[in-house]
Amino acid sequence: MFCALIFLCFLHLVDAVKIVSVTEGESVTLHTNIPRHEDGLHRFYIYSLQWSWFRPEDSQRVRVIWFDVRRSHIRYDHDEIFRDRLQIDNQTGSLTIKNIRTTDSGLYQMINNHLSVESFNVTVYAHLPIPVITRYSTCSSSSGSSNQKCSLVCSVLNVSHVTLSWYKGNSLLSNISVSDLKNSTSLPLDVEYQDKNTYSCIVNNPISNQTKHLNISELCQTCADAVKIVSVTEGESVTLHTNIPRHEDGLHRFYIYSLQWSWFRPEDSQRVRVIWFDVQRGHIRYDHDEIFRDRLQIDNQTGSLTIKNIRTTDSGLYQMINNHLSVESFNVTVYDSV
């Protein structure tokens, strides 16, 4: 009976968990319910308090800060995690986390010498990228109709806990939600070439969103203009030439700071990013090297892509997109050598 009474009293001292959502890089203050007083925490007979963090991956308790109110002594624990990013208010015990990171998410609890507890469930969301809209196939005609369809895909890279949606005006057309971190999240859309409606692709999490509006006239040109047709024999080398002029100062001359090439596998139209070029740093990253091992080369003055010793399995749609979101597409067909 005595233990039960203690347990009920302890429950009474634990406040409801406060929900806190914040974007990475910001500062957040976990405000305690202790009123501010010019005499500090002594006024409320609080002599010590500590803040703990429960890591979300294993719920392990990590004490991060301990405050001896009488001696005004603060001890920071596990400083390798929160190095120079914690600050405590010596008049209220509130905790501020500066430059917060997604890995700082979790449950935070303050307990003082009266065993009163305050809890905060903190979720830190990553900055959302602006969605990228690309055309991923050549145009085709609907059965029984002369109207041609333009097949598009909206993509975001390296996101988690988001919803990606297509809107027609203010009406939701389709969406997809992801919880775990994914390299690429995509959502397709087919529109007619002469469609005058407004379309937008939106990525959002519970506290923010990013929108990309569709420019149909820019992306959905006629088939001949939109996609260049390239035919090549297996074993040869082929260069997919961009429309960016060659200049002795390289791509900087045209304010192009980054570009990437993607390949859409013909069997399932899945987008595979094969190369990424950081023009400013001169850094090139090859993705999915098990497919194009040592067979890709990029021109650092034009962004053109060369595929060496090309194979029949390399057939498909190739797209280049740069930081201006301009897109160039090549439908490559590789024939068997005779």
Short mmCIF file of C-alpha atoms in Angstrom, two decimals:
data_model
loop_
_atom_site.label_atom_id
_atom_site.label_comp_id
_atom_site.label_asym_id
_atom_site.label_seq_id
_atom_site.Cartn_x
_atom_site.Cartn_y
_atom_site.Cartn_z
CA MET A 1 0.00 0.00 0.00
CA PHE A 2 2.84 2.36 0.90
CA CYS A 3 4.61 1.62 -2.43
CA ALA A 4 1.38 2.26 -4.29
CA LEU A 5 0.99 5.65 -2.64
CA ILE A 6 4.56 6.60 -3.51
CA PHE A 7 3.98 5.56 -7.11
CA LEU A 8 0.79 7.63 -7.35
CA CYS A 9 2.56 10.64 -5.85
CA PHE A 10 5.38 10.27 -8.34
CA LEU A 11 2.89 10.15 -11.22
CA HIS A 12 1.38 13.35 -9.88
CA LEU A 13 4.78 15.04 -10.06
CA VAL A 14 5.36 14.04 -13.68
CA ASP A 15 3.83 16.55 -16.08
CA ALA A 16 2.36 15.50 -19.40
CA VAL A 17 4.91 15.16 -22.16
CA LYS A 18 5.21 18.34 -24.21
CA ILE A 19 5.59 17.88 -27.97
CA VAL A 20 8.31 19.99 -29.62
CA SER A 21 8.99 20.08 -33.38
CA VAL A 22 11.89 22.01 -34.85
CA THR A 23 13.97 22.26 -38.03
CA GLU A 24 17.66 21.29 -37.92
CA GLY A 25 20.04 24.20 -37.45
CA GLU A 26 17.65 26.17 -35.26
CA SER A 27 17.83 26.73 -31.51
CA VAL A 28 15.09 25.42 -29.25
CA THR A 29 14.41 26.10 -25.57
CA LEU A 30 12.69 23.50 -23.40
CA HIS A 31 10.87 25.76 -20.93
CA THR A 32 10.28 24.45 -17.43
CA ASN A 33 7.22 25.37 -15.39
CA ILE A 34 9.37 26.95 -12.70
CA PRO A 35 8.56 30.71 -12.65
CA ARG A 36 11.41 33.14 -13.20
CA HIS A 37 12.47 34.94 -10.03
CA GLU A 38 15.22 37.47 -9.37
CA ASP A 39 16.57 35.28 -6.59
CA GLY A 40 16.84 32.36 -9.00
CA LEU A 41 15.88 28.77 -8.21
CA HIS A 42 16.68 29.19 -4.47
CA ARG A 43 13.37 31.02 -4.17
CA PHE A 44 11.60 27.73 -4.88
CA TYR A 45 13.88 25.59 -2.64
CA ILE A 46 15.38 23.90 -5.67
CA TYR A 47 18.98 23.00 -4.96
CA SER A 48 19.82 20.75 -7.89
CA LEU A 49 18.38 19.55 -11.15
CA GLN A 50 19.47 17.48 -14.09
CA TRP A 51 18.45 17.05 -17.71
CA SER A 52 18.49 13.64 -19.38
CA TRP A 53 18.03 12.57 -22.98
CA PHE A 54 16.59 9.23 -24.06
CA ARG A 55 18.11 8.22 -27.39
CA PRO A 56 15.32 7.20 -29.81
CA GLU A 57 17.17 4.23 -31.28
CA ASP A 58 17.47 2.33 -27.99
CA SER A 59 15.66 4.47 -25.36
CA GLN A 60 18.90 4.52 -23.36
CA ARG A 61 19.01 7.32 -20.81
CA VAL A 62 21.91 9.77 -21.24
CA ARG A 63 22.37 12.47 -18.59
CA VAL A 64 23.52 15.54 -20.50
CA ILE A 65 23.62 18.30 -17.87
CA TRP A 66 23.60 18.60 -14.06
CA PHE A 67 23.11 21.89 -12.21
CA ASP A 68 24.06 22.40 -8.56
CA VAL A 69 21.96 25.49 -7.81
CA ARG A 70 23.54 26.30 -4.43
CA ARG A 71 27.08 26.29 -5.80
CA SER A 72 26.08 27.58 -9.27
CA HIS A 73 28.04 24.65 -10.67
CA ILE A 74 27.10 23.21 -14.06
CA ARG A 75 28.46 19.90 -15.30
CA TYR A 76 28.02 18.85 -18.92
CA ASP A 77 28.03 15.11 -19.57
CA HIS A 78 28.51 13.37 -22.92
CA ASP A 79 29.98 16.54 -24.38
CA GLU A 80 31.01 14.61 -27.49
CA ILE A 81 27.31 14.57 -28.44
CA PHE A 82 26.26 18.13 -27.54
CA ARG A 83 29.61 19.88 -27.70
CA ASP A 84 29.14 23.59 -26.81
CA ARG A 85 25.49 23.43 -27.86
CA LEU A 86 23.73 23.31 -24.47
CA GLN A 87 22.82 26.24 -22.26
CA ILE A 88 20.87 26.25 -18.99
CA ASP A 89 18.91 29.17 -17.53
CA ASN A 90 20.11 29.50 -13.92
CA GLN A 91 16.87 31.22 -12.90
CA THR A 92 14.39 28.69 -14.33
CA GLY A 93 16.34 25.56 -15.23
CA SER A 94 15.12 25.76 -18.84
CA LEU A 95 17.42 24.05 -21.35
CA THR A 96 18.42 25.53 -24.71
CA ILE A 97 19.86 23.35 -27.47
CA LYS A 98 21.66 25.40 -30.11
CA ASN A 99 22.23 24.39 -33.75
CA ILE A 100 20.05 21.34 -33.19
CA ARG A 101 20.60 18.22 -35.33
CA THR A 102 18.27 15.50 -36.52
CA THR A 103 20.23 13.06 -34.35
CA ASP A 104 19.22 15.12 -31.28
CA SER A 105 15.62 13.91 -31.56
CA GLY A 106 14.28 12.03 -28.56
CA LEU A 107 12.74 12.41 -25.12
CA TYR A 108 14.25 15.02 -22.79
CA GLN A 109 13.46 15.05 -19.06
CA MET A 110 14.24 17.51 -16.30
CA ILE A 111 14.14 16.25 -12.70
CA ASN A 112 14.91 18.38 -9.64
CA ASN A 113 15.58 17.63 -5.97
CA HIS A 114 11.81 17.54 -5.31
CA LEU A 115 11.59 14.66 -7.83
CA SER A 116 9.24 16.69 -9.99
CA VAL A 117 9.71 15.78 -13.64
CA GLU A 118 9.08 17.65 -16.88
CA SER A 119 9.27 15.82 -20.20
CA PHE A 120 9.67 17.00 -23.79
CA ASN A 121 9.39 14.80 -26.86
CA VAL A 122 11.61 16.59 -29.39
CA THR A 123 11.50 15.80 -33.11
CA VAL A 124 14.08 17.47 -35.35
CA TYR A 125 13.25 17.59 -39.05
CA ALA A 126 15.78 18.03 -41.84
CA HIS A 127 15.56 20.97 -44.22
CA LEU A 128 13.35 20.04 -47.14
CA PRO A 129 14.77 20.22 -50.68
CA ILE A 130 12.78 21.79 -53.49
CA PRO A 131 11.21 18.99 -55.56
CA VAL A 132 12.58 18.41 -59.05
CA ILE A 133 10.18 17.76 -61.93
CA THR A 134 11.56 15.93 -64.96
CA ARG A 135 10.19 14.26 -68.03
CA TYR A 136 10.98 10.57 -68.01
CA SER A 137 9.67 9.14 -71.24
CA THR A 138 8.91 10.00 -74.83
CA CYS A 139 5.34 11.07 -75.59
CA SER A 140 2.67 8.56 -76.49
CA SER A 141 -0.89 8.76 -77.73
CA SER A 142 -3.82 7.53 -75.69
CA SER A 143 -5.85 4.79 -77.28
CA GLY A 144 -8.67 6.25 -79.35
CA SER A 145 -7.47 9.81 -78.82
CA SER A 146 -5.24 12.18 -80.71
CA ASN A 147 -4.17 13.93 -77.51
CA GLN A 148 -0.59 13.13 -76.62
CA LYS A 149 0.48 12.55 -73.05
CA CYS A 150 3.59 13.97 -71.42
CA SER A 151 4.93 11.64 -68.71
CA LEU A 152 6.56 13.45 -65.80
CA VAL A 153 8.05 12.51 -62.46
CA CYS A 154 8.53 14.64 -59.36
CA SER A 155 11.46 13.60 -57.17
CA VAL A 156 13.16 14.54 -53.92
CA LEU A 157 16.45 13.12 -52.69
CA ASN A 158 17.55 11.95 -49.23
CA VAL A 159 14.36 12.62 -47.27
CA SER A 160 12.48 10.91 -44.45
CA HIS A 161 9.15 11.47 -42.68
CA VAL A 162 7.72 13.41 -45.62
CA THR A 163 4.77 13.32 -47.99
CA LEU A 164 5.26 14.03 -51.70
CA SER A 165 2.12 15.20 -53.52
CA TRP A 166 0.86 16.31 -56.94
CA TYR A 167 -1.79 19.05 -57.00
CA LYS A 168 -3.99 20.29 -59.83
CA GLY A 169 -4.81 23.78 -58.69
CA ASN A 170 -5.84 23.21 -55.06
CA SER A 171 -7.02 19.64 -55.63
CA LEU A 172 -4.87 16.72 -54.53
CA LEU A 173 -4.20 14.27 -57.38
CA SER A 174 -1.86 11.75 -55.75
CA ASN A 175 0.67 11.44 -52.95
CA ILE A 176 3.17 9.12 -51.36
CA SER A 177 4.50 9.13 -47.79
CA VAL A 178 7.86 7.83 -46.58
CA SER A 179 9.07 7.41 -43.01
CA ASP A 180 12.54 5.89 -43.33
CA LEU A 181 15.36 7.73 -45.09
CA LYS A 182 15.30 7.08 -48.84
CA ASN A 183 17.84 8.07 -51.47
CA SER A 184 15.08 9.04 -53.90
CA THR A 185 11.31 9.41 -53.59
CA SER A 186 9.38 9.88 -56.82
CA LEU A 187 5.78 10.40 -57.91
CA PRO A 188 4.70 10.20 -61.59
CA LEU A 189 2.13 12.33 -63.43
CA ASP A 190 0.75 12.26 -66.99
CA VAL A 191 -0.54 15.51 -68.52
CA GLU A 192 -1.67 16.53 -71.99
CA TYR A 193 0.51 18.85 -74.02
CA GLN A 194 -2.17 21.51 -74.37
CA ASP A 195 -3.29 21.31 -70.73
CA LYS A 196 -3.85 24.84 -69.37
CA ASN A 197 -4.34 23.82 -65.74
CA THR A 198 -1.78 24.66 -63.07
CA TYR A 199 0.09 21.77 -61.47
CA SER A 200 2.46 21.76 -58.54
CA CYS A 201 4.50 19.18 -56.68
CA ILE A 202 4.78 19.67 -52.92
CA VAL A 203 6.97 17.93 -50.35
CA ASN A 204 6.03 18.49 -46.74
CA ASN A 205 6.67 17.33 -43.22
CA PRO A 206 4.66 18.36 -40.13
CA ILE A 207 6.33 21.77 -39.85
CA SER A 208 7.39 22.90 -43.33
CA ASN A 209 6.94 22.39 -47.06
CA GLN A 210 8.58 23.10 -50.42
CA THR A 211 6.75 23.60 -53.71
CA LYS A 212 7.78 23.25 -57.35
CA HIS A 213 5.34 24.51 -59.97
CA LEU A 214 5.11 22.64 -63.26
CA ASN A 215 5.94 24.55 -66.43
CA ILE A 216 4.21 22.40 -69.08
CA SER A 217 5.42 24.46 -72.03
CA GLU A 218 9.05 24.04 -70.90
CA LEU A 219 9.06 20.34 -70.06
CA CYS A 220 6.39 19.02 -72.42
CA GLN A 221 7.65 20.03 -75.84
CA THR A 222 7.03 18.03 -78.97
CA CYS A 223 8.68 14.65 -79.09
CA ALA A 224 11.26 15.69 -81.67
CA ASP A 225 12.41 18.68 -79.63
CA ALA A 226 12.18 17.22 -76.16
CA VAL A 227 14.10 13.96 -76.53
CA LYS A 228 17.11 13.40 -78.74
CA ILE A 229 17.20 9.98 -80.36
CA VAL A 230 20.58 8.22 -80.20
CA SER A 231 21.34 4.85 -81.84
CA VAL A 232 24.66 3.07 -81.33
CA THR A 233 26.21 -0.37 -81.74
CA GLU A 234 27.32 -2.40 -78.75
CA GLY A 235 30.99 -1.91 -77.86
CA GLU A 236 31.22 1.62 -79.24
CA SER A 237 31.55 4.87 -77.28
CA VAL A 238 28.82 7.49 -77.46
CA THR A 239 28.74 11.08 -76.18
CA LEU A 240 25.49 12.70 -75.13
CA HIS A 241 26.16 16.33 -76.01
CA THR A 242 24.47 19.01 -73.93
CA ASN A 243 23.39 22.35 -75.36
CA ILE A 244 25.73 24.20 -73.03
CA PRO A 245 28.40 25.91 -75.20
CA ARG A 246 32.05 25.07 -74.53
CA HIS A 247 33.92 27.92 -72.82
CA GLU A 248 37.51 28.17 -71.58
CA ASP A 249 36.24 29.13 -68.10
CA GLY A 250 34.16 25.99 -67.95
CA LEU A 251 30.58 25.74 -66.71
CA HIS A 252 31.09 28.63 -64.23
CA ARG A 253 30.75 30.96 -67.20
CA PHE A 254 27.07 30.00 -67.43
CA TYR A 255 26.40 30.07 -63.65
CA ILE A 256 26.08 26.31 -63.54
CA TYR A 257 27.28 25.03 -60.18
CA SER A 258 26.06 21.45 -60.22
CA LEU A 259 24.52 18.92 -62.56
CA GLN A 260 23.57 15.29 -62.54
CA TRP A 261 22.90 12.59 -65.10
CA SER A 262 20.19 10.01 -64.56
CA TRP A 263 19.26 6.85 -66.43
CA PHE A 264 15.75 5.42 -66.60
CA ARG A 265 15.92 1.66 -66.90
CA PRO A 266 13.77 0.54 -69.82
CA GLU A 267 12.29 -2.47 -68.05
CA ASP A 268 10.62 -0.49 -65.24
CA SER A 269 11.29 3.22 -65.94
CA GLN A 270 12.97 3.46 -62.54
CA ARG A 271 15.25 6.46 -62.24
CA VAL A 272 18.90 5.65 -61.47
CA ARG A 273 21.25 8.58 -60.83
CA VAL A 274 24.58 7.58 -62.38
CA ILE A 275 26.77 10.65 -62.01
CA TRP A 276 26.78 13.91 -60.03
CA PHE A 277 29.13 16.82 -60.77
CA ASP A 278 29.85 19.60 -58.26
CA VAL A 279 31.17 22.21 -60.66
CA GLN A 280 32.34 24.65 -57.97
CA ARG A 281 34.54 22.07 -56.22
CA GLY A 282 35.38 20.06 -59.33
CA HIS A 283 34.09 16.96 -57.56
CA ILE A 284 32.56 14.07 -59.51
CA ARG A 285 30.64 11.26 -57.82
CA TYR A 286 29.74 8.09 -59.69
CA ASP A 287 26.66 6.25 -58.43
CA HIS A 288 25.68 2.67 -59.19
CA ASP A 289 29.21 1.94 -60.32
CA GLU A 290 28.38 -1.76 -60.48
CA ILE A 291 26.38 -0.97 -63.65
CA PHE A 292 28.71 1.47 -65.44
CA ARG A 293 32.02 0.52 -63.87
CA ASP A 294 34.80 2.76 -65.26
CA ARG A 295 32.75 3.41 -68.40
CA LEU A 296 31.47 6.94 -67.74
CA GLN A 297 33.25 10.22 -68.41
CA ILE A 298 31.96 13.77 -67.99
CA ASP A 299 33.21 16.87 -69.82
CA ASN A 300 33.91 19.45 -67.11
CA GLN A 301 33.46 22.31 -69.58
CA THR A 302 30.08 21.32 -71.04
CA GLY A 303 28.63 18.62 -68.84
CA SER A 304 28.37 16.22 -71.79
CA LEU A 305 28.40 12.54 -70.84
CA THR A 306 30.41 9.84 -72.62
CA ILE A 307 29.57 6.16 -72.20
CA LYS A 308 32.44 3.89 -73.23
CA ASN A 309 32.16 0.29 -74.39
CA ILE A 310 28.39 0.62 -74.36
CA ARG A 311 26.21 -2.46 -73.83
CA THR A 312 22.73 -3.39 -74.98
CA THR A 313 21.65 -3.30 -71.34
CA ASP A 314 22.63 0.40 -71.26
CA SER A 315 19.67 1.29 -73.50
CA GLY A 316 17.12 3.68 -72.02
CA LEU A 317 16.38 7.33 -71.37
CA TYR A 318 19.25 9.51 -70.08
CA GLN A 319 18.60 12.93 -68.57
CA MET A 320 20.87 15.77 -67.52
CA ILE A 321 19.54 18.31 -65.02
CA ASN A 322 21.53 21.28 -63.68
CA ASN A 323 21.05 23.73 -60.81
CA HIS A 324 18.80 25.89 -63.03
CA LEU A 325 16.52 22.81 -63.31
CA SER A 326 16.93 22.81 -67.10
CA VAL A 327 16.70 19.29 -68.49
CA GLU A 328 18.13 17.60 -71.58
CA SER A 329 16.97 14.09 -72.54
CA PHE A 330 18.44 11.38 -74.75
CA ASN A 331 16.68 8.16 -75.74
CA VAL A 332 19.56 5.76 -76.31
CA THR A 333 19.13 2.45 -78.14
CA VAL A 334 22.09 0.05 -78.23
CA TYR A 335 22.01 -2.61 -80.96
CA ASP A 336 23.88 -5.91 -81.00
CA SER A 337 27.07 -5.87 -83.05
CA VAL A 338 26.79 -7.94 -86.25
#
